[in-house]
Amino acid sequence: MSEYTLEMRGVSKSFPGVKALDNVQLKLKPGKVHALMGENGAGKSTLMKCMFGIYTMDEGEIYIDGEKAEIHNPMDALNKGIAMVHQELQPIPARTIGENIYLGRYPMKKVLGFIKVVDHQKMYEDTAALLERVHMNFDPKQKEGELSVSQMQSVEIAKAISANCRVLILDEPTSSLTQNEVDALFRIVNELKEEGVAIVYISHKMDEILKISDEVTIMRDGKYIGTWDAKGLTNDFIITKMVGRELSNLYPQRNNKPGETVFEVKDFTSINPKSFRDVTFGVKEGEILGVAGLVGAQRTELMEGLFGIRSHTKGQILYKGKEIHVNRPKDAIDQGIAMLTEDRRGSGILGVLSVADNISVASLKKYLKHNLYIDDSKVEQLVKDNVEKMNIKTPSSKTQIQSLSGGNQQKVLVGRWLANDPEVLILDEPTRGIDVGAKYEIYCIIEELAREGRAVIMISSEMDELIGMSDRIMVMCDGRVTGFVEGEDMTQEKIMSLATQFE
């Protein structure tokens, strides 16, 4: 009997224009958490998709309990005891939690002695027991679309566990979870370890990796770099191995100089009484205004209101002292406001379209020839300029954006809005789900935008990021602005104090 539950040996995988995996190996032990780390584009998710049967390996072998195995598709992987929770969730919103968990493998029963139908009673009873096992207090018959992103992620974890897996792949499982939910996830992971499940844990969060993992494998540019015991590893060691160089500073040198206030919001109140209310603030030319708050603070809802995605009942928006009216996103775009949304996959990229299409889609009017058709040469030049300026790694401008890493997708979205030459940029969680190297590149872009005199509003759930990048920080709690901090007052303690000032 092999000491490894699963082994991957000599795995290679190529896509048009790029070699995603080059002779990679991975060895998983039962009852251990094996962290898989690397920059965006290092090949982590591709390797896991080969293990789960989504991709077919060009070269390489998989061994389960020491015996060679072939995995043809995800259902085959599930039957062999391999389950995966994907970074990008794809639930069926109109179906119940129970139906989502047992999709494709519903419990069946016979009626009239020979007709097979779904046994809904058993499905919901099993779902209830499963949810209880993983400490999730949900109604199995509740529609999945009624859940928050973090709750959907919890359901996906329950779905993976329902398959009685021996290998569980968690791809960025905490990207949308609160700290309490992260703690709950770690309890589940530890329980699964005790049952002998081998767990692959992919995350960019160093503190999580060092807290939960037993072993760490690092990949870079599709290649295997090495595997180490988690004990004794440091952030600096991991970062150096991931990026192939030392990062002396996590944040770029700040050379932006805030000027006069150019963007003002007064008494802004949502049509939803449980959302943002009586919000007043201003942003200066060349300033990076951070926005802090706990889950439920209504930060995203406020910014979507300013961008015309959500309705408001009262309040004013002023640009350079003149009131502007924003009732839909087009109004905001016409007024020089741009918004990078929190959900890159759901409301950001157009996955099946090319990099060129994604960069140019918000500014196509600029590239019309004779006001009749798109001037492809101008669009191509736009893409070329953005690829060079922001170091976007893509085989070509015609490559589908969904095949790029998360960090490169994010750069494309920034390029989309810069094509409109906006004066006010709203960035909602601009570095969520991207690695430390790509984060630094995004930070440099943000600093450069502020240095050019643009007003930047940045929401982030990472306290260090807010403090490291912001000139001032606006703190929200329960839909209200509870205070501003700057200079020496920008401490985690001060921010948390304001973020918990409930009425």
Short mmCIF file of C-alpha atoms in Angstrom, two decimals:
data_model
loop_
_atom_site.label_atom_id
_atom_site.label_comp_id
_atom_site.label_asym_id
_atom_site.label_seq_id
_atom_site.Cartn_x
_atom_site.Cartn_y
_atom_site.Cartn_z
CA MET A 1 0.00 0.00 0.00
CA SER A 2 1.43 3.38 -1.01
CA GLU A 3 2.01 6.04 1.63
CA TYR A 4 0.31 8.48 -0.76
CA THR A 5 -3.42 8.68 -1.41
CA LEU A 6 -2.75 10.25 -4.80
CA GLU A 7 0.32 11.05 -6.89
CA MET A 8 0.72 13.08 -10.07
CA ARG A 9 3.96 12.44 -11.96
CA GLY A 10 5.45 14.32 -14.91
CA VAL A 11 2.27 16.24 -15.76
CA SER A 12 2.42 18.55 -18.80
CA LYS A 13 -0.41 20.48 -20.43
CA SER A 14 -0.37 23.02 -23.27
CA PHE A 15 -2.96 25.41 -24.65
CA PRO A 16 -2.65 27.42 -27.88
CA GLY A 17 0.25 29.80 -27.37
CA VAL A 18 1.15 28.76 -23.83
CA LYS A 19 2.55 25.76 -21.93
CA ALA A 20 0.53 25.77 -18.72
CA LEU A 21 2.22 22.79 -17.04
CA ASP A 22 5.74 21.48 -17.60
CA ASN A 23 6.67 18.17 -15.92
CA VAL A 24 4.87 18.89 -12.64
CA GLN A 25 4.56 16.49 -9.71
CA LEU A 26 2.37 16.37 -6.61
CA LYS A 27 2.14 13.83 -3.77
CA LEU A 28 -0.80 13.83 -1.34
CA LYS A 29 -0.74 12.01 1.98
CA PRO A 30 -3.89 10.84 3.79
CA GLY A 31 -5.01 13.08 6.66
CA LYS A 32 -2.77 15.96 5.56
CA VAL A 33 -3.46 19.45 4.19
CA HIS A 34 -1.19 20.06 1.20
CA ALA A 35 -1.02 23.75 0.24
CA LEU A 36 -0.44 24.52 -3.43
CA MET A 37 1.00 27.99 -3.99
CA GLY A 38 2.22 30.15 -6.84
CA GLU A 39 1.50 33.36 -8.69
CA ASN A 40 -1.57 33.68 -10.88
CA GLY A 41 -0.74 31.79 -14.04
CA ALA A 42 1.66 29.43 -12.25
CA GLY A 43 -0.55 26.47 -13.25
CA LYS A 44 -2.16 25.56 -9.91
CA SER A 45 -5.77 25.48 -11.11
CA THR A 46 -4.77 23.79 -14.37
CA LEU A 47 -3.05 21.02 -12.41
CA MET A 48 -6.14 20.54 -10.26
CA LYS A 49 -8.41 20.46 -13.33
CA CYS A 50 -6.21 17.67 -14.72
CA MET A 51 -6.61 15.78 -11.45
CA PHE A 52 -10.39 16.33 -11.50
CA GLY A 53 -10.82 15.27 -15.13
CA ILE A 54 -11.79 18.66 -16.55
CA TYR A 55 -8.60 18.76 -18.65
CA THR A 56 -6.82 15.84 -20.27
CA MET A 57 -3.08 15.74 -19.57
CA ASP A 58 -0.77 15.89 -22.58
CA GLU A 59 1.81 13.93 -20.59
CA GLY A 60 1.97 12.45 -17.11
CA GLU A 61 0.46 9.81 -14.87
CA ILE A 62 -1.87 9.69 -11.88
CA TYR A 63 -1.61 7.04 -9.18
CA ILE A 64 -4.28 6.38 -6.55
CA ASP A 65 -3.12 4.26 -3.59
CA GLY A 66 -0.06 3.34 -5.64
CA GLU A 67 -2.02 2.05 -8.64
CA LYS A 68 -2.07 3.85 -11.97
CA ALA A 69 -5.44 5.45 -12.72
CA GLU A 70 -7.04 7.33 -15.59
CA ILE A 71 -9.53 10.09 -14.90
CA HIS A 72 -11.72 10.80 -17.90
CA ASN A 73 -14.14 13.43 -16.57
CA PRO A 74 -15.36 15.01 -13.30
CA MET A 75 -17.95 12.27 -12.68
CA ASP A 76 -15.20 9.69 -13.05
CA ALA A 77 -13.12 11.70 -10.55
CA LEU A 78 -16.01 11.74 -8.06
CA ASN A 79 -16.43 8.00 -8.44
CA LYS A 80 -12.73 7.61 -7.63
CA GLY A 81 -13.11 9.71 -4.47
CA ILE A 82 -11.82 13.07 -5.77
CA ALA A 83 -13.94 16.19 -5.16
CA MET A 84 -13.24 19.83 -6.01
CA VAL A 85 -14.56 23.18 -4.82
CA HIS A 86 -13.81 25.66 -7.61
CA GLN A 87 -12.64 29.23 -7.12
CA GLU A 88 -15.33 30.53 -9.48
CA LEU A 89 -18.71 29.32 -8.25
CA GLN A 90 -21.28 28.19 -10.81
CA PRO A 91 -24.46 27.31 -8.89
CA ILE A 92 -27.92 27.02 -10.45
CA PRO A 93 -29.67 29.94 -8.71
CA ALA A 94 -33.24 28.84 -9.47
CA ARG A 95 -32.72 25.40 -7.89
CA THR A 96 -32.70 24.51 -4.20
CA ILE A 97 -29.64 23.81 -2.08
CA GLY A 98 -30.48 20.11 -2.11
CA GLU A 99 -30.83 20.02 -5.89
CA ASN A 100 -27.50 21.84 -6.31
CA ILE A 101 -25.68 19.46 -3.97
CA TYR A 102 -27.00 16.30 -5.67
CA LEU A 103 -27.01 17.63 -9.24
CA GLY A 104 -26.30 14.76 -11.66
CA ARG A 105 -26.56 12.09 -8.96
CA TYR A 106 -30.05 12.48 -7.51
CA PRO A 107 -31.31 9.65 -5.26
CA MET A 108 -33.94 7.74 -7.22
CA LYS A 109 -36.93 5.61 -6.36
CA LYS A 110 -39.38 3.47 -8.31
CA VAL A 111 -43.07 4.24 -8.62
CA LEU A 112 -45.62 1.80 -10.00
CA GLY A 113 -42.90 -0.77 -9.69
CA PHE A 114 -40.83 0.28 -12.70
CA ILE A 115 -40.80 4.10 -13.27
CA LYS A 116 -37.75 5.83 -11.78
CA VAL A 117 -38.21 9.32 -10.33
CA VAL A 118 -36.18 11.58 -8.05
CA ASP A 119 -36.66 10.73 -4.38
CA HIS A 120 -37.04 14.32 -3.14
CA GLN A 121 -37.74 13.30 0.44
CA LYS A 122 -34.49 11.34 0.72
CA MET A 123 -32.56 14.08 -1.09
CA TYR A 124 -33.69 16.77 1.36
CA GLU A 125 -33.23 14.52 4.39
CA ASP A 126 -29.69 13.69 3.26
CA THR A 127 -29.02 17.38 2.54
CA ALA A 128 -30.21 18.39 6.02
CA ALA A 129 -27.95 15.78 7.63
CA LEU A 130 -25.05 16.88 5.48
CA LEU A 131 -25.52 20.57 6.29
CA GLU A 132 -25.70 19.72 9.98
CA ARG A 133 -22.48 17.75 9.67
CA VAL A 134 -20.64 20.76 8.30
CA HIS A 135 -22.27 23.18 10.76
CA MET A 136 -24.35 25.07 8.19
CA ASN A 137 -27.78 26.17 9.34
CA PHE A 138 -29.51 26.39 5.95
CA ASP A 139 -32.93 25.19 4.79
CA PRO A 140 -32.25 22.44 2.19
CA LYS A 141 -35.26 23.68 0.17
CA GLN A 142 -34.05 27.29 -0.01
CA LYS A 143 -33.21 28.55 -3.49
CA GLU A 144 -29.47 28.81 -4.04
CA GLY A 145 -29.93 32.23 -5.66
CA GLU A 146 -31.16 33.61 -2.34
CA LEU A 147 -27.81 32.91 -0.66
CA SER A 148 -24.84 35.24 -0.39
CA VAL A 149 -21.61 34.41 -2.22
CA SER A 150 -20.04 33.18 1.02
CA GLN A 151 -23.05 30.95 1.74
CA MET A 152 -22.89 29.52 -1.79
CA GLN A 153 -19.23 28.72 -1.19
CA SER A 154 -20.19 26.89 2.01
CA VAL A 155 -22.76 24.85 0.07
CA GLU A 156 -20.10 23.91 -2.49
CA ILE A 157 -17.91 22.60 0.32
CA ALA A 158 -20.86 20.55 1.61
CA LYS A 159 -21.42 19.23 -1.93
CA ALA A 160 -17.81 18.07 -2.16
CA ILE A 161 -18.00 16.34 1.21
CA SER A 162 -21.27 14.62 0.22
CA ALA A 163 -19.34 12.52 -2.29
CA ASN A 164 -17.46 10.80 0.58
CA CYS A 165 -14.25 11.97 -1.05
CA ARG A 166 -10.76 10.76 -0.18
CA VAL A 167 -9.15 13.75 -1.91
CA LEU A 168 -10.69 17.22 -1.54
CA ILE A 169 -9.44 20.13 -3.66
CA LEU A 170 -10.19 23.60 -2.22
CA ASP A 171 -9.35 26.32 -4.77
CA GLU A 172 -9.31 29.72 -3.00
CA PRO A 173 -12.06 28.55 -0.61
CA THR A 174 -11.97 31.64 1.63
CA SER A 175 -11.91 34.38 -1.02
CA SER A 176 -15.51 35.36 -0.16
CA LEU A 177 -15.76 34.22 3.45
CA THR A 178 -15.90 36.27 6.66
CA GLN A 179 -13.46 35.47 9.45
CA ASN A 180 -16.13 33.51 11.33
CA GLU A 181 -16.84 31.49 8.18
CA VAL A 182 -13.11 30.91 7.68
CA ASP A 183 -12.88 29.57 11.23
CA ALA A 184 -15.84 27.28 10.52
CA LEU A 185 -14.16 26.04 7.33
CA PHE A 186 -10.97 25.27 9.23
CA ARG A 187 -12.97 23.22 11.74
CA ILE A 188 -14.41 21.19 8.86
CA VAL A 189 -10.95 20.75 7.31
CA ASN A 190 -9.54 19.49 10.61
CA GLU A 191 -12.44 17.03 10.96
CA LEU A 192 -11.79 15.73 7.44
CA LYS A 193 -8.08 15.35 8.26
CA GLU A 194 -9.01 13.16 11.21
CA GLU A 195 -11.05 10.99 8.83
CA GLY A 196 -7.98 10.51 6.62
CA VAL A 197 -8.98 12.78 3.73
CA ALA A 198 -6.09 14.26 1.72
CA ILE A 199 -6.78 17.96 1.14
CA VAL A 200 -5.27 20.24 -1.51
CA TYR A 201 -5.55 23.85 -0.35
CA ILE A 202 -4.95 26.66 -2.86
CA SER A 203 -4.76 30.17 -1.44
CA HIS A 204 -2.82 33.41 -1.76
CA LYS A 205 -3.33 34.20 1.93
CA MET A 206 -0.05 33.47 3.68
CA ASP A 207 -1.49 33.46 7.20
CA GLU A 208 -4.05 30.81 6.21
CA ILE A 209 -1.44 28.63 4.55
CA LEU A 210 0.87 28.67 7.55
CA LYS A 211 -2.05 28.04 9.91
CA ILE A 212 -3.85 25.14 8.19
CA SER A 213 -1.32 23.28 6.03
CA ASP A 214 1.07 20.42 6.77
CA GLU A 215 3.03 20.59 3.52
CA VAL A 216 3.51 23.30 0.90
CA THR A 217 4.22 22.83 -2.81
CA ILE A 218 5.21 25.90 -4.79
CA MET A 219 4.86 26.28 -8.57
CA ARG A 220 6.18 28.99 -10.87
CA ASP A 221 5.47 29.51 -14.59
CA GLY A 222 3.95 26.05 -14.92
CA LYS A 223 6.92 24.30 -13.30
CA TYR A 224 7.36 22.45 -10.01
CA ILE A 225 9.69 24.38 -7.69
CA GLY A 226 9.62 22.22 -4.57
CA THR A 227 7.74 20.84 -1.56
CA TRP A 228 8.45 21.75 2.07
CA ASP A 229 7.03 21.01 5.52
CA ALA A 230 4.84 23.96 6.51
CA LYS A 231 6.46 24.20 9.93
CA GLY A 232 9.24 26.76 9.89
CA LEU A 233 8.26 28.39 6.58
CA THR A 234 8.10 32.17 6.51
CA ASN A 235 6.21 34.63 4.33
CA ASP A 236 9.47 35.91 2.83
CA PHE A 237 10.63 32.39 1.90
CA ILE A 238 7.31 31.54 0.23
CA ILE A 239 7.17 34.84 -1.69
CA THR A 240 10.75 34.45 -2.92
CA LYS A 241 10.07 30.93 -4.20
CA MET A 242 6.75 31.99 -5.80
CA VAL A 243 7.99 35.01 -7.74
CA GLY A 244 11.62 33.95 -8.26
CA ARG A 245 12.91 37.14 -6.68
CA GLU A 246 12.78 38.96 -3.38
CA LEU A 247 10.09 41.60 -2.86
CA SER A 248 11.66 44.24 -0.64
CA ASN A 249 8.40 46.18 -0.39
CA LEU A 250 4.81 44.98 -0.62
CA TYR A 251 3.63 48.45 -1.72
CA PRO A 252 5.14 50.87 -4.26
CA GLN A 253 6.64 54.19 -3.32
CA ARG A 254 3.90 56.80 -3.18
CA ASN A 255 4.45 59.92 -5.29
CA ASN A 256 0.84 61.05 -5.74
CA LYS A 257 -0.05 64.45 -4.29
CA PRO A 258 -3.73 65.01 -3.37
CA GLY A 259 -5.08 68.39 -4.48
CA GLU A 260 -8.51 70.00 -4.33
CA THR A 261 -11.70 68.02 -3.72
CA VAL A 262 -13.18 67.07 -7.11
CA PHE A 263 -15.79 64.43 -6.26
CA GLU A 264 -18.38 64.92 -3.52
CA VAL A 265 -21.28 62.87 -2.20
CA LYS A 266 -23.88 64.43 0.11
CA ASP A 267 -26.59 62.67 2.15
CA PHE A 268 -26.66 59.74 -0.30
CA THR A 269 -29.37 57.26 0.74
CA SER A 270 -30.45 53.94 -0.79
CA ILE A 271 -33.99 53.11 -1.83
CA ASN A 272 -33.49 50.04 0.38
CA PRO A 273 -33.89 51.12 4.04
CA LYS A 274 -31.47 48.40 5.16
CA SER A 275 -28.68 49.62 2.89
CA PHE A 276 -26.51 52.77 2.83
CA ARG A 277 -27.98 55.99 4.22
CA ASP A 278 -27.02 59.64 4.72
CA VAL A 279 -23.53 59.09 3.31
CA THR A 280 -21.39 62.19 2.87
CA PHE A 281 -17.75 62.27 1.74
CA GLY A 282 -15.35 63.82 -0.75
CA VAL A 283 -12.37 62.66 -2.79
CA LYS A 284 -9.50 64.89 -3.82
CA GLU A 285 -7.75 65.09 -7.15
CA GLY A 286 -4.84 62.63 -7.08
CA GLU A 287 -6.03 61.00 -3.86
CA ILE A 288 -6.52 57.33 -3.01
CA LEU A 289 -9.46 57.11 -0.62
CA GLY A 290 -9.69 53.71 1.04
CA VAL A 291 -13.06 52.37 2.16
CA ALA A 292 -13.05 50.00 5.14
CA GLY A 293 -15.78 48.07 6.91
CA LEU A 294 -16.88 44.62 7.96
CA VAL A 295 -19.14 42.32 5.92
CA GLY A 296 -22.56 43.97 5.79
CA ALA A 297 -21.20 47.51 6.04
CA GLN A 298 -22.80 48.24 2.60
CA ARG A 299 -19.57 49.49 1.01
CA THR A 300 -20.16 47.72 -2.31
CA GLU A 301 -23.83 48.72 -2.32
CA LEU A 302 -22.85 52.38 -1.84
CA MET A 303 -20.40 52.32 -4.73
CA GLU A 304 -22.93 50.55 -6.96
CA GLY A 305 -25.39 53.31 -6.06
CA LEU A 306 -22.87 55.98 -7.09
CA PHE A 307 -22.32 54.12 -10.37
CA GLY A 308 -26.06 53.85 -11.09
CA ILE A 309 -26.42 50.12 -10.53
CA ARG A 310 -28.60 50.65 -7.43
CA SER A 311 -31.32 53.22 -6.92
CA HIS A 312 -31.24 55.99 -4.33
CA THR A 313 -33.99 58.10 -2.81
CA LYS A 314 -32.06 61.22 -1.90
CA GLY A 315 -28.63 62.78 -2.00
CA GLN A 316 -26.32 64.60 -4.37
CA ILE A 317 -23.26 63.72 -6.42
CA LEU A 318 -21.02 66.63 -7.37
CA TYR A 319 -18.04 66.74 -9.71
CA LYS A 320 -15.89 69.86 -9.46
CA GLY A 321 -18.70 71.61 -7.60
CA LYS A 322 -21.37 70.87 -10.22
CA GLU A 323 -24.18 68.41 -9.48
CA ILE A 324 -24.36 65.40 -11.76
CA HIS A 325 -27.22 62.93 -12.06
CA VAL A 326 -26.48 59.19 -12.16
CA ASN A 327 -29.45 56.86 -12.58
CA ARG A 328 -27.77 54.11 -14.58
CA PRO A 329 -24.19 53.04 -15.36
CA LYS A 330 -24.21 54.84 -18.73
CA ASP A 331 -24.81 58.12 -16.89
CA ALA A 332 -21.78 57.45 -14.68
CA ILE A 333 -19.57 56.54 -17.64
CA ASP A 334 -20.64 59.70 -19.50
CA GLN A 335 -19.68 61.74 -16.41
CA GLY A 336 -16.18 60.26 -16.28
CA ILE A 337 -16.79 57.70 -13.52
CA ALA A 338 -15.51 54.12 -13.84
CA MET A 339 -16.12 51.13 -11.57
CA LEU A 340 -14.13 47.91 -11.26
CA THR A 341 -16.61 45.48 -9.68
CA GLU A 342 -15.96 43.09 -6.82
CA ASP A 343 -17.08 39.96 -8.71
CA ARG A 344 -14.58 39.66 -11.56
CA ARG A 345 -16.21 36.55 -13.04
CA GLY A 346 -19.86 37.45 -12.46
CA SER A 347 -19.98 41.12 -13.46
CA GLY A 348 -16.53 41.92 -14.84
CA ILE A 349 -15.10 39.85 -17.65
CA LEU A 350 -16.98 38.62 -20.71
CA GLY A 351 -15.45 35.16 -20.52
CA VAL A 352 -16.02 33.84 -24.04
CA LEU A 353 -14.87 37.08 -25.69
CA SER A 354 -11.29 38.01 -26.50
CA VAL A 355 -8.91 40.23 -24.57
CA ALA A 356 -9.40 42.88 -27.27
CA ASP A 357 -13.19 42.74 -26.93
CA ASN A 358 -13.01 42.99 -23.15
CA ILE A 359 -10.71 46.01 -23.19
CA SER A 360 -12.65 47.94 -25.84
CA VAL A 361 -16.26 47.08 -24.96
CA ALA A 362 -16.89 50.18 -22.79
CA SER A 363 -15.38 52.64 -25.28
CA LEU A 364 -16.36 51.34 -28.72
CA LYS A 365 -17.78 54.73 -29.76
CA LYS A 366 -14.23 56.05 -29.84
CA TYR A 367 -13.21 53.43 -32.36
CA LEU A 368 -15.99 53.74 -34.95
CA LYS A 369 -14.95 54.44 -38.53
CA HIS A 370 -17.29 56.80 -40.38
CA ASN A 371 -19.66 56.21 -37.46
CA LEU A 372 -20.58 52.86 -39.05
CA TYR A 373 -18.16 50.10 -38.11
CA ILE A 374 -15.32 49.42 -35.67
CA ASP A 375 -11.79 50.35 -36.72
CA ASP A 376 -9.97 47.12 -35.82
CA SER A 377 -6.55 48.72 -36.18
CA LYS A 378 -7.34 51.31 -33.50
CA VAL A 379 -8.71 48.63 -31.17
CA GLU A 380 -5.56 46.57 -31.74
CA GLN A 381 -3.41 49.58 -30.86
CA LEU A 382 -5.46 50.12 -27.69
CA VAL A 383 -4.86 46.52 -26.68
CA LYS A 384 -1.15 46.74 -27.50
CA ASP A 385 -0.78 49.88 -25.39
CA ASN A 386 -2.52 48.28 -22.42
CA VAL A 387 -0.59 45.01 -22.68
CA GLU A 388 2.68 46.95 -22.60
CA LYS A 389 1.65 49.48 -19.94
CA MET A 390 0.24 46.95 -17.49
CA ASN A 391 2.37 43.93 -18.35
CA ILE A 392 -0.65 41.79 -19.29
CA LYS A 393 0.45 38.22 -20.01
CA THR A 394 -1.62 36.92 -22.92
CA PRO A 395 -0.69 34.87 -26.01
CA SER A 396 -2.52 37.38 -28.23
CA SER A 397 -5.29 39.97 -28.30
CA LYS A 398 -7.61 37.30 -29.72
CA THR A 399 -7.19 34.98 -26.72
CA GLN A 400 -10.37 34.37 -24.72
CA ILE A 401 -10.06 36.29 -21.46
CA GLN A 402 -11.35 33.35 -19.41
CA SER A 403 -8.12 31.48 -20.19
CA LEU A 404 -5.98 34.18 -18.52
CA SER A 405 -4.99 34.12 -14.86
CA GLY A 406 -7.02 36.16 -12.37
CA GLY A 407 -4.36 38.86 -12.10
CA ASN A 408 -4.18 39.33 -15.85
CA GLN A 409 -7.98 39.39 -16.12
CA GLN A 410 -7.98 42.17 -13.53
CA LYS A 411 -5.45 44.19 -15.52
CA VAL A 412 -7.61 43.84 -18.63
CA LEU A 413 -10.59 45.21 -16.69
CA VAL A 414 -8.52 48.16 -15.49
CA GLY A 415 -7.52 48.75 -19.11
CA ARG A 416 -11.19 48.67 -20.13
CA TRP A 417 -11.98 51.62 -17.92
CA LEU A 418 -8.80 53.55 -18.65
CA ALA A 419 -9.80 53.52 -22.33
CA ASN A 420 -12.57 55.96 -21.33
CA ASP A 421 -10.04 58.27 -19.64
CA PRO A 422 -12.11 58.52 -16.41
CA GLU A 423 -11.55 61.17 -13.76
CA VAL A 424 -13.00 59.11 -10.90
CA LEU A 425 -12.18 55.40 -10.47
CA ILE A 426 -14.06 53.16 -8.05
CA LEU A 427 -12.09 49.96 -7.38
CA ASP A 428 -14.00 47.31 -5.41
CA GLU A 429 -11.60 44.68 -4.02
CA PRO A 430 -9.10 45.21 -6.89
CA THR A 431 -6.67 42.52 -5.67
CA ARG A 432 -9.09 39.81 -4.50
CA GLY A 433 -7.94 36.34 -5.50
CA ILE A 434 -4.64 37.37 -7.09
CA ASP A 435 -1.11 36.58 -5.96
CA VAL A 436 1.41 38.81 -4.24
CA GLY A 437 3.37 39.55 -7.42
CA ALA A 438 0.27 40.54 -9.40
CA LYS A 439 -0.96 42.55 -6.41
CA TYR A 440 2.17 44.67 -6.51
CA GLU A 441 1.62 45.36 -10.21
CA ILE A 442 -1.99 46.40 -9.53
CA TYR A 443 -0.78 48.65 -6.70
CA CYS A 444 1.68 50.33 -9.06
CA ILE A 445 -1.13 50.96 -11.56
CA ILE A 446 -3.33 52.48 -8.82
CA GLU A 447 -0.51 54.73 -7.62
CA GLU A 448 0.20 55.86 -11.17
CA LEU A 449 -3.46 56.70 -11.74
CA ALA A 450 -3.49 58.84 -8.60
CA ARG A 451 -0.20 60.46 -9.62
CA GLU A 452 -1.86 61.44 -12.92
CA GLY A 453 -4.45 63.36 -10.89
CA ARG A 454 -7.36 60.92 -10.95
CA ALA A 455 -9.54 60.51 -7.87
CA VAL A 456 -9.39 56.86 -6.75
CA ILE A 457 -11.83 55.17 -4.36
CA MET A 458 -10.62 51.72 -3.26
CA ILE A 459 -12.65 49.21 -1.25
CA SER A 460 -10.64 46.45 0.39
CA SER A 461 -11.24 43.85 3.07
CA GLU A 462 -7.50 43.58 3.70
CA MET A 463 -6.56 46.06 6.42
CA ASP A 464 -2.85 46.08 5.56
CA GLU A 465 -3.68 46.87 1.94
CA LEU A 466 -5.88 49.82 2.90
CA ILE A 467 -3.27 51.24 5.24
CA GLY A 468 -0.45 50.65 2.75
CA MET A 469 -2.20 52.23 -0.25
CA SER A 470 -4.58 54.92 1.04
CA ASP A 471 -4.08 58.63 1.69
CA ARG A 472 -7.21 58.55 3.83
CA ILE A 473 -9.60 55.81 4.87
CA MET A 474 -13.37 56.15 5.16
CA VAL A 475 -14.87 53.61 7.55
CA MET A 476 -18.43 52.30 7.26
CA CYS A 477 -20.64 50.29 9.59
CA ASP A 478 -24.18 49.10 8.91
CA GLY A 479 -24.69 51.45 5.94
CA ARG A 480 -23.33 54.58 7.65
CA VAL A 481 -20.03 56.42 7.51
CA THR A 482 -18.65 56.23 11.05
CA GLY A 483 -15.46 58.19 10.53
CA PHE A 484 -12.30 58.99 8.58
CA VAL A 485 -8.70 58.24 9.50
CA GLU A 486 -5.43 59.46 8.02
CA GLY A 487 -1.77 59.80 8.91
CA GLU A 488 -0.84 58.30 12.28
CA ASP A 489 -4.49 57.46 12.97
CA MET A 490 -4.50 54.83 10.18
CA THR A 491 -4.10 51.86 12.52
CA GLN A 492 -5.98 48.55 12.56
CA GLU A 493 -7.23 49.30 16.06
CA LYS A 494 -8.71 52.69 15.10
CA ILE A 495 -10.29 51.30 11.92
CA MET A 496 -11.84 48.33 13.75
CA SER A 497 -13.20 50.64 16.43
CA LEU A 498 -15.02 52.69 13.78
CA ALA A 499 -16.09 49.58 11.84
CA THR A 500 -17.97 48.25 14.87
CA GLN A 501 -19.86 51.42 15.83
CA PHE A 502 -23.37 50.03 15.44
CA GLU A 503 -26.33 52.23 16.33
#
